[in-house]
Amino acid sequence: MVISETLVGGLIGRCGSNISRIRNESGATIKVYGGKGEQNQRQIQFGGSTQQVALAKQRVDEYIYSQLIQPAGAQQASRATILRQ
């Protein structure tokens, strides 16, 4: 899986907390390749059984979706506040 460099920090979390949680929940191994700032995209490799990998990928997809939808929701809330004033 390849994701944007801008999403990797949040996916990993402070001291690796988010990615550790995904590893523990899924049982999959997860490796992130490429150093910070080296490239625009980072590669994520999953290992484990089919079920473990599927669950880990699902959790990563959920995180990415939450980050993509969040700015749109914040914009709508901001617009609603402006319209009320």
Coordinates of C-alpha atoms in Angstrom, one line a residue:
M1 CA 0.0 0.0 0.0
V2 CA 1.2 3.5 -0.8
I3 CA 0.0 6.5 1.2
S4 CA 0.8 10.2 1.2
E5 CA 3.8 11.4 3.3
T6 CA 1.4 13.9 5.0
L7 CA -0.7 11.0 6.5
V8 CA 2.2 8.8 7.8
G9 CA 2.9 10.7 11.0
G10 CA -0.7 10.5 12.2
L11 CA -0.9 6.9 11.1
I12 CA 2.1 6.0 13.2
G13 CA 1.0 8.2 16.1
R14 CA 3.0 9.6 19.0
C15 CA 5.7 7.1 19.9
G16 CA 4.2 4.6 17.5
S17 CA 0.9 4.3 19.5
N18 CA -1.5 4.2 16.5
I19 CA 0.4 1.7 14.4
S20 CA 1.1 -0.5 17.5
R21 CA -2.7 -0.5 18.2
I22 CA -3.4 -1.6 14.6
R23 CA -0.7 -4.3 14.9
N24 CA -2.1 -5.6 18.2
E25 CA -5.7 -5.6 17.0
S26 CA -5.0 -7.3 13.7
G27 CA -2.0 -9.5 14.6
A28 CA -0.3 -8.4 11.3
T29 CA 3.2 -7.1 10.9
I30 CA 3.3 -3.6 9.5
K31 CA 6.4 -1.9 8.1
V32 CA 6.6 1.7 6.8
Y33 CA 9.4 2.3 4.3
G34 CA 11.1 5.6 3.4
G35 CA 12.4 8.3 5.7
K36 CA 10.5 11.4 6.8
G37 CA 10.7 14.0 4.0
E38 CA 12.5 11.8 1.6
Q39 CA 9.6 11.4 -0.8
N40 CA 5.9 12.4 -1.3
Q41 CA 4.6 8.8 -0.9
R42 CA 5.5 6.2 1.7
Q43 CA 5.1 2.4 1.2
I44 CA 3.4 0.3 3.8
Q45 CA 4.0 -3.5 3.8
F46 CA 1.7 -5.9 5.7
G47 CA 2.5 -9.4 6.7
G48 CA 0.5 -12.3 8.4
S49 CA -2.4 -14.4 7.5
T50 CA -5.0 -13.3 5.0
Q51 CA -7.4 -12.3 7.8
Q52 CA -4.7 -10.4 9.7
V53 CA -3.6 -8.4 6.7
A54 CA -7.2 -7.7 5.7
L55 CA -8.0 -6.3 9.2
A56 CA -4.7 -4.2 9.3
K57 CA -5.5 -2.8 5.8
Q58 CA -9.0 -2.0 6.9
R59 CA -7.8 -0.1 10.0
V60 CA -5.3 1.9 7.8
D61 CA -8.0 2.7 5.3
E62 CA -10.3 3.8 8.1
Y63 CA -7.6 6.2 9.4
I64 CA -7.0 7.6 5.9
Y65 CA -10.7 8.1 5.3
S66 CA -11.1 9.9 8.7
Q67 CA -8.3 12.3 7.8
L68 CA -9.7 13.0 4.4
I69 CA -13.2 13.6 5.6
Q70 CA -12.2 15.6 8.6
P71 CA -11.1 18.8 6.8
A72 CA -14.4 18.8 4.8
G73 CA -16.4 18.5 8.0
A74 CA -14.4 21.3 9.6
Q75 CA -15.1 23.5 6.6
Q76 CA -18.8 22.9 6.7
A77 CA -18.9 23.6 10.5
S78 CA -16.9 26.9 9.9
R79 CA -19.3 27.9 7.1
A80 CA -22.3 27.2 9.3
T81 CA -20.9 29.4 12.0
I82 CA -20.3 32.2 9.6
L83 CA -23.8 31.9 8.2
R84 CA -25.4 32.1 11.7
Q85 CA -23.5 35.3 12.5

